[in-house]
Amino acid sequence: MTAANPHVQRWHRYLRDCGEILEIVEPLEVAGRITKLTGLVMEAVGIKLPIGSACVVPLAEGRRVEAEVVGFDGDKLLLMPQSGVEGIVPGAKVFAMDVSDALPKPSHSNPPRRRTSDRARHLPVGDGLLGRVVDGAGRPLDDLGPLLTQNSVPLNTRPLNPLMRAPITDVLDVGVRAINSMLTVGRGQRMGLFAGSGVGKSVLLGMMARYTTADVIVVGLIGERGREVKEFIEQILGTDGLARSVVVAAPADVPALMRLQGASYATAIAEFFRNQGKNVLLIMDSLTRYAMAQREIALAIGEPPATKGYPPSVFAKLPALVERAGNGRPGEGSITAFYTVLTEGDDQQDPIADAARAILDGHIVLSRSLAESGHYPAIDIEQSISRAMHNITLPEHQKLSRRLKQLNSRYTRSADLINVGAYEAGSDPVLDEAIAKHTKIEAFLQQDIAERSDVEHSIAELAAVVAG
């Protein structure tokens, strides 16, 4: 049978016509319906989607509510909305959202995209985000127009094989004298910043963001007050800091899912730049608000509380987020991360603080007593530690650091005796040296917000103070 056969020609025309029809006709869209809405959780039936899938509930007047699958109970899906639920009625339809964020909108000029098997939420990344402020869904908050980037990535990625990571070998200059000299941070290290409210953690983070030698800074402001978001960007980060930064803001008034998503989005942006070979500084304020958002979601879907009201899933989510930071494979870039941890009533044994210490590569503790005495940054060097410092600094530097800690600790323990005049000079040679050098040590550990101190200068000043 040849191509000239009329039956074959009719068959070819039939197949061609079918292909054209398939390109025009919108694929069948499977929809479920909302059967229950209680508090933060919606229940939907008639649709089956995996955990983490993005959904959308159309409302009147072209509005809609986006949601995410956070659990299921038999054939019922448990959905968590990303915005207010005003306008949702019983029986409202719910559609699976494609990665292209496509709710069916047939148009001759804009043919519908094909659906894919990937239902996870994808958000924009790329150089077009530098200097921009976005929310947890990747929408601009700064009135500077649309994001000029074509790349997108899923919010959650597979963890990197720990044996494939490059070791921490290089120092990252953060521009803060006390950290550079006493708590030296390496590229790819994950550090915790433990502090109560009002002790200067935001100012310290802003100093690091402005003065660091990292190529890109990604700032995740999770669960903070809206006023603090604007103040951090305009007054603390500043124009120069923002120029090479990406700020993801998910303040306290947005739903818990958006706060959770904001932290994952900031990490995904940092991962993108790390894969481009850049050294990234990731600042997340705060890890505690992230844990609280997960607690809200977990309790809303019925997970029982465990430790101080925190369900077990919270303590599973924390390492999953933190382990995404760090060094990439040899030859790739790095993510050096600082996570703030709020200590309730300055309680260092708070369950989130305790869990964070176990999964981070060191912690910096800010002291309320130091802050109240006008000592800024209020870093308590006795309670703080950098677990990678011994691998990235010279023995001479480590010896100087230990000596200054010894002198500072000896003076602190004997401060009451010294202040009341009960100590007799010459009784303790180490304490005599600590008293003689106390003023210089205090001046060395303090730094003005407008002052920058690089690593070399910090170590030189440390040597001068210890030498006397």
XYZ file of C-alpha atoms in Angstrom:
468
model
C 0.000 0.000 0.000
C 1.511 3.356 -1.067
C 1.107 6.921 0.131
C -0.962 7.649 -3.011
C -3.693 5.326 -1.789
C -6.813 7.446 -1.109
C -7.591 5.485 2.084
C -4.151 6.304 3.481
C -4.522 9.976 2.542
C -7.911 10.193 4.286
C -6.371 8.545 7.380
C -3.511 11.067 7.423
C -5.988 13.967 7.123
C -8.041 12.506 9.991
C -4.991 12.292 12.257
C -3.981 15.853 11.380
C -7.480 17.166 12.157
C -7.478 15.325 15.507
C -4.154 16.932 16.414
C -5.473 20.404 15.632
C -8.574 19.796 17.742
C -6.462 18.639 20.685
C -4.469 21.876 20.501
C -7.648 23.987 20.598
C -9.839 22.134 23.075
C -9.040 22.788 26.733
C -8.096 19.554 28.528
C -10.644 18.269 31.006
C -10.158 19.930 34.363
C -11.004 17.731 37.334
C -12.570 19.694 40.170
C -13.420 18.874 43.754
C -15.703 20.733 46.110
C -15.357 22.263 49.557
C -17.397 20.389 52.174
C -16.110 21.934 55.392
C -14.217 25.012 56.535
C -13.202 25.207 60.180
C -10.694 27.754 61.404
C -7.609 27.478 59.213
C -8.479 24.236 57.413
C -10.723 23.444 54.444
C -11.886 19.939 53.557
C -12.410 18.963 49.916
C -13.790 15.838 48.256
C -13.901 14.656 44.651
C -10.251 15.358 43.879
C -7.074 13.445 44.698
C -3.763 15.266 44.945
C -0.454 14.556 46.718
C 0.701 16.427 49.826
C 2.176 19.817 48.926
C 0.073 20.313 45.800
C -1.208 23.794 45.013
C -4.952 24.355 44.633
C -7.238 27.254 43.850
C -10.840 28.000 44.852
C -12.554 30.402 42.393
C -14.764 33.073 43.956
C -17.185 35.645 42.612
C -16.028 38.679 40.612
C -12.895 36.942 39.384
C -11.380 36.559 42.827
C -9.900 33.313 44.118
C -8.267 31.740 47.133
C -5.056 29.755 46.699
C -4.416 26.834 49.026
C -2.075 23.923 49.580
C -2.723 20.286 50.412
C -1.372 19.739 53.914
C -2.976 16.402 54.751
C -5.855 14.009 54.069
C -8.417 11.971 55.979
C -9.657 9.052 53.919
C -10.912 10.536 50.645
C -11.018 14.059 52.072
C -8.178 16.473 51.341
C -7.155 18.954 54.025
C -6.314 22.333 52.490
C -4.644 25.332 54.101
C -5.485 28.696 52.455
C -2.799 31.261 51.660
C -5.089 34.221 52.227
C -8.390 35.107 53.826
C -11.297 32.739 53.201
C -14.002 35.393 52.948
C -16.367 34.591 50.089
C -16.035 30.794 50.083
C -19.427 29.088 50.130
C -20.374 25.457 50.863
C -19.787 23.304 47.815
C -17.339 25.760 46.213
C -15.231 24.156 43.508
C -11.529 23.542 44.020
C -9.090 23.002 41.156
C -5.540 21.718 41.087
C -3.208 24.551 40.172
C -0.650 23.835 37.472
C 2.994 24.821 37.922
C 2.289 27.638 35.463
C -0.393 28.937 37.848
C -3.012 28.254 35.191
C -6.643 28.222 36.129
C -8.569 27.382 32.919
C -8.797 30.541 30.860
C -9.318 29.547 27.207
C -8.341 32.190 24.705
C -7.616 32.162 20.981
C -4.641 34.492 21.443
C -3.337 32.631 24.470
C -3.862 28.874 24.055
C -3.943 26.901 27.289
C -0.784 25.216 28.495
C -0.638 21.470 28.858
C -0.972 20.157 32.391
C 2.016 18.382 33.862
C 2.379 15.726 36.530
C 4.231 18.176 38.769
C 1.660 19.789 41.041
C 4.168 21.347 43.469
C 4.292 25.124 43.754
C 7.034 26.809 41.682
C 8.175 30.380 42.375
C 10.431 32.781 40.417
C 14.190 32.971 40.995
C 17.098 34.664 39.236
C 19.146 37.848 39.008
C 15.958 39.837 38.436
C 15.173 39.431 42.140
C 18.243 41.381 43.287
C 17.227 44.635 44.916
C 13.602 43.511 45.180
C 11.204 42.823 48.042
C 8.716 39.997 47.480
C 6.172 38.114 49.565
C 6.083 34.396 50.289
C 4.311 33.718 46.986
C 6.884 35.551 44.856
C 4.769 38.662 44.306
C 6.527 42.072 44.394
C 5.869 44.259 47.430
C 8.018 47.226 46.392
C 5.981 48.779 43.539
C 8.952 48.433 41.160
C 7.038 46.548 38.500
C 7.007 42.845 37.611
C 9.958 40.574 38.320
C 12.279 40.346 35.323
C 13.116 36.676 35.549
C 12.082 33.605 33.578
C 13.396 30.952 35.971
C 11.286 29.151 38.550
C 12.009 26.398 41.056
C 9.931 24.252 43.405
C 9.748 25.385 46.990
C 11.091 22.137 48.406
C 14.105 20.331 46.995
C 15.708 17.001 47.715
C 18.443 17.152 50.350
C 22.013 17.038 49.121
C 23.999 13.919 49.968
C 26.133 14.993 52.962
C 29.126 13.135 51.534
C 28.902 15.234 48.365
C 29.184 18.581 50.173
C 32.419 20.545 50.074
C 33.981 20.993 53.547
C 34.059 24.353 55.330
C 37.560 25.692 54.695
C 37.265 29.435 54.032
C 36.443 32.331 56.356
C 33.446 34.541 55.596
C 33.994 38.171 56.554
C 30.796 39.522 58.143
C 32.247 42.928 59.022
C 31.566 42.599 62.772
C 34.727 42.629 64.930
C 33.477 40.409 67.767
C 32.299 37.717 65.324
C 35.281 37.877 62.967
C 37.778 37.537 65.817
C 36.033 35.524 68.547
C 33.376 33.533 66.647
C 34.872 33.238 63.174
C 32.320 32.025 60.616
C 33.195 29.839 57.618
C 31.599 29.813 54.190
C 28.773 27.297 54.313
C 28.304 27.418 58.085
C 24.838 27.562 59.695
C 24.743 29.801 62.783
C 21.989 30.616 65.246
C 21.446 34.077 66.707
C 19.753 33.550 70.078
C 18.096 36.594 71.582
C 15.068 37.867 73.415
C 13.095 40.851 72.186
C 14.721 44.267 72.006
C 18.394 43.329 72.396
C 19.563 44.418 68.932
C 19.408 41.279 66.798
C 17.942 43.107 63.780
C 20.675 45.757 63.918
C 23.358 43.051 64.068
C 21.815 41.238 61.096
C 21.717 44.493 59.151
C 25.408 45.130 59.861
C 26.323 41.680 58.569
C 24.169 42.132 55.466
C 25.826 45.462 54.625
C 29.426 44.585 55.441
C 29.742 40.931 54.414
C 31.945 39.847 51.505
C 29.299 37.395 50.254
C 28.186 37.813 46.634
C 24.442 37.744 47.309
C 22.363 38.302 50.459
C 18.951 36.677 50.861
C 16.869 37.965 53.764
C 13.790 36.113 54.982
C 11.646 38.192 57.367
C 9.266 35.566 58.712
C 6.515 36.416 61.167
C 7.817 39.875 62.036
C 5.662 42.963 62.505
C 4.940 44.849 59.299
C 6.510 48.009 60.709
C 9.749 46.149 61.416
C 9.891 44.891 57.830
C 9.927 48.437 56.443
C 12.387 49.636 59.093
C 14.773 46.745 58.410
C 14.787 47.429 54.676
C 15.075 51.228 54.775
C 17.001 51.978 57.969
C 19.040 48.875 58.789
C 19.735 47.209 55.438
C 19.992 50.501 53.555
C 20.223 51.210 49.837
C 23.682 49.670 49.384
C 22.723 46.504 51.220
C 19.469 46.116 49.299
C 21.201 46.463 45.918
C 22.715 42.968 46.190
C 19.956 41.475 48.319
C 16.656 39.711 47.903
C 14.142 40.269 50.703
C 11.306 37.803 51.233
C 8.763 39.261 53.659
C 6.025 37.163 55.253
C 4.925 39.311 58.218
C 2.882 38.189 61.204
C -0.499 39.147 59.708
C -0.304 36.682 56.783
C -1.620 33.110 57.155
C 0.629 30.468 58.697
C 1.073 28.725 55.347
C 2.493 31.904 53.803
C 4.975 32.289 56.672
C 6.045 28.689 56.192
C 6.289 29.216 52.453
C 8.264 32.441 52.866
C 11.050 30.611 54.702
C 11.145 27.869 52.058
C 11.127 30.448 49.260
C 14.050 32.405 50.757
C 15.996 29.144 51.025
C 15.115 28.189 47.438
C 16.398 31.560 46.182
C 19.655 31.045 48.092
C 19.979 27.545 46.613
C 19.549 28.939 43.096
C 22.385 31.433 43.529
C 24.556 28.778 45.202
C 24.074 26.545 42.166
C 25.295 29.463 40.031
C 28.627 29.301 41.910
C 27.998 32.309 44.164
C 28.627 32.667 47.879
C 25.318 33.507 49.516
C 24.560 34.936 52.955
C 21.113 33.754 54.061
C 19.567 35.667 56.961
C 16.321 34.331 58.367
C 14.470 36.235 61.077
C 13.197 34.152 62.662
C 13.404 30.370 62.901
C 11.074 30.501 65.904
C 8.287 32.173 63.889
C 8.742 29.454 61.262
C 8.267 26.810 63.953
C 5.198 28.627 65.282
C 3.659 28.705 61.794
C 4.159 24.955 61.446
C 2.635 24.507 64.907
C -0.483 26.414 63.816
C -0.884 24.210 60.759
C -0.177 20.940 62.560
C -2.610 21.656 65.394
C -5.282 22.795 62.937
C -5.215 19.461 61.068
C -5.363 17.472 64.288
C -1.753 16.610 65.142
C -1.362 16.208 68.918
C 0.980 18.582 70.787
C 4.147 17.177 72.338
C 6.676 19.562 73.889
C 5.269 22.865 75.249
C 2.483 22.748 72.674
C 4.759 21.993 69.703
C 3.723 18.913 67.670
C 6.400 16.420 66.515
C 6.251 17.672 62.918
C 7.776 20.988 64.038
C 10.971 19.252 65.132
C 11.065 17.380 61.814
C 10.594 20.554 59.769
C 13.435 22.490 61.419
C 16.344 20.253 60.288
C 14.716 19.789 56.876
C 14.887 23.567 56.363
C 18.304 24.177 57.926
C 20.045 21.309 56.109
C 19.240 22.913 52.755
C 21.796 25.628 53.568
C 25.546 25.023 53.638
C 28.138 24.280 51.001
C 27.235 22.711 47.694
C 29.286 20.209 45.782
C 32.988 20.959 45.226
C 33.230 23.766 42.691
C 29.773 25.136 43.482
C 28.949 28.087 45.702
C 27.910 28.178 49.346
C 25.078 29.298 51.609
C 26.224 30.738 54.927
C 23.086 31.042 57.043
C 22.168 32.995 60.171
C 18.899 31.990 61.809
C 17.529 34.077 64.653
C 15.958 32.134 67.516
C 13.677 33.987 69.927
C 14.153 32.891 73.518
C 10.984 33.416 75.554
C 11.902 35.441 78.605
C 15.571 34.951 77.641
C 15.135 31.234 78.420
C 17.918 29.404 76.611
C 16.143 26.061 77.301
C 13.126 26.917 75.165
C 12.313 23.783 73.075
C 12.914 25.538 69.752
C 16.174 27.063 71.010
C 17.281 23.668 72.300
C 16.425 21.967 68.994
C 18.148 24.704 66.988
C 21.398 24.368 68.947
C 21.476 20.663 68.089
C 21.199 21.180 64.316
C 23.237 24.364 63.813
C 27.011 24.771 63.490
C 27.259 27.249 66.320
C 25.303 29.923 68.125
C 25.680 33.582 69.026
C 23.879 34.599 72.221
C 22.812 38.207 72.721
C 22.653 39.222 76.385
C 19.913 41.455 77.717
C 22.122 42.666 80.576
C 24.791 43.781 78.084
C 22.180 45.541 75.947
C 20.750 47.315 78.980
C 24.228 48.557 79.907
C 24.708 50.087 76.447
C 27.041 47.364 75.155
C 26.389 46.891 71.392
C 26.441 44.460 69.783
C 25.357 42.689 72.969
C 27.199 39.437 72.185
C 27.868 37.228 75.187
C 31.130 35.646 74.043
C 31.160 33.214 76.974
C 27.894 31.542 75.930
C 28.570 31.795 72.180
C 30.543 29.377 70.043
C 31.465 28.743 66.407
C 31.925 25.020 65.847
C 33.844 25.503 62.593
C 36.310 28.095 63.927
C 39.062 25.591 64.791
C 39.057 24.318 61.176
C 39.358 27.683 59.452
C 41.650 29.754 61.723
C 45.335 29.608 62.608
C 46.495 28.266 66.004
C 47.797 31.716 66.961
C 44.370 33.236 66.345
C 42.678 30.507 68.402
C 45.121 31.078 71.271
C 44.384 34.823 71.293
C 40.643 34.177 71.266
C 40.822 31.730 74.179
C 42.958 34.146 76.202
C 40.538 37.035 75.765
C 37.636 34.768 76.780
C 39.533 33.721 79.895
C 40.232 37.308 80.904
C 36.662 38.411 80.240
C 35.224 35.440 82.128
C 37.507 35.936 85.120
C 36.523 39.609 85.408
C 32.790 38.812 85.056
C 32.874 36.217 87.838
C 34.695 38.607 90.181
C 32.856 41.794 89.228
C 30.947 42.036 92.506
C 34.123 41.754 94.607
C 35.879 44.334 92.464
C 32.997 46.826 92.591
C 32.739 46.783 96.406
C 36.511 46.992 96.826
C 36.806 43.548 98.447
C 39.472 42.308 96.025
C 43.084 42.958 96.984
C 45.400 43.541 94.043
C 48.098 40.915 93.650
C 46.006 38.020 94.999
C 45.324 36.609 91.535
C 47.694 37.453 88.642
C 45.103 36.468 85.998
C 42.440 38.630 87.605
C 44.940 41.486 87.902
C 45.526 41.239 84.152
C 41.777 41.032 83.504
C 41.183 44.206 85.550
C 43.979 46.047 83.770
C 42.654 45.109 80.324
C 38.919 45.212 81.031
C 38.329 48.651 79.520
C 40.167 47.713 76.326
C 38.333 44.387 76.081
C 34.949 46.084 76.420
C 35.846 48.667 73.769
C 37.097 45.894 71.470
C 33.847 43.886 71.731
C 31.675 46.926 70.975
C 31.119 48.370 67.516
C 29.065 51.202 66.084
C 26.465 50.353 63.456
C 28.242 52.553 60.889
C 31.652 50.950 61.546
C 33.009 48.055 59.487
C 35.828 45.797 60.694
C 37.241 43.189 58.303
C 38.793 39.895 59.389
C 42.442 41.007 59.203
C 41.815 44.216 61.122
C 39.731 42.351 63.727
C 42.486 39.814 64.396
C 45.124 42.561 64.600
C 43.021 44.426 67.180
C 42.495 41.196 69.125
C 46.255 40.653 69.297
C 46.801 44.230 70.463
C 44.224 43.933 73.255
C 45.556 40.599 74.549
C 49.157 41.787 74.354
C 48.202 44.854 76.382
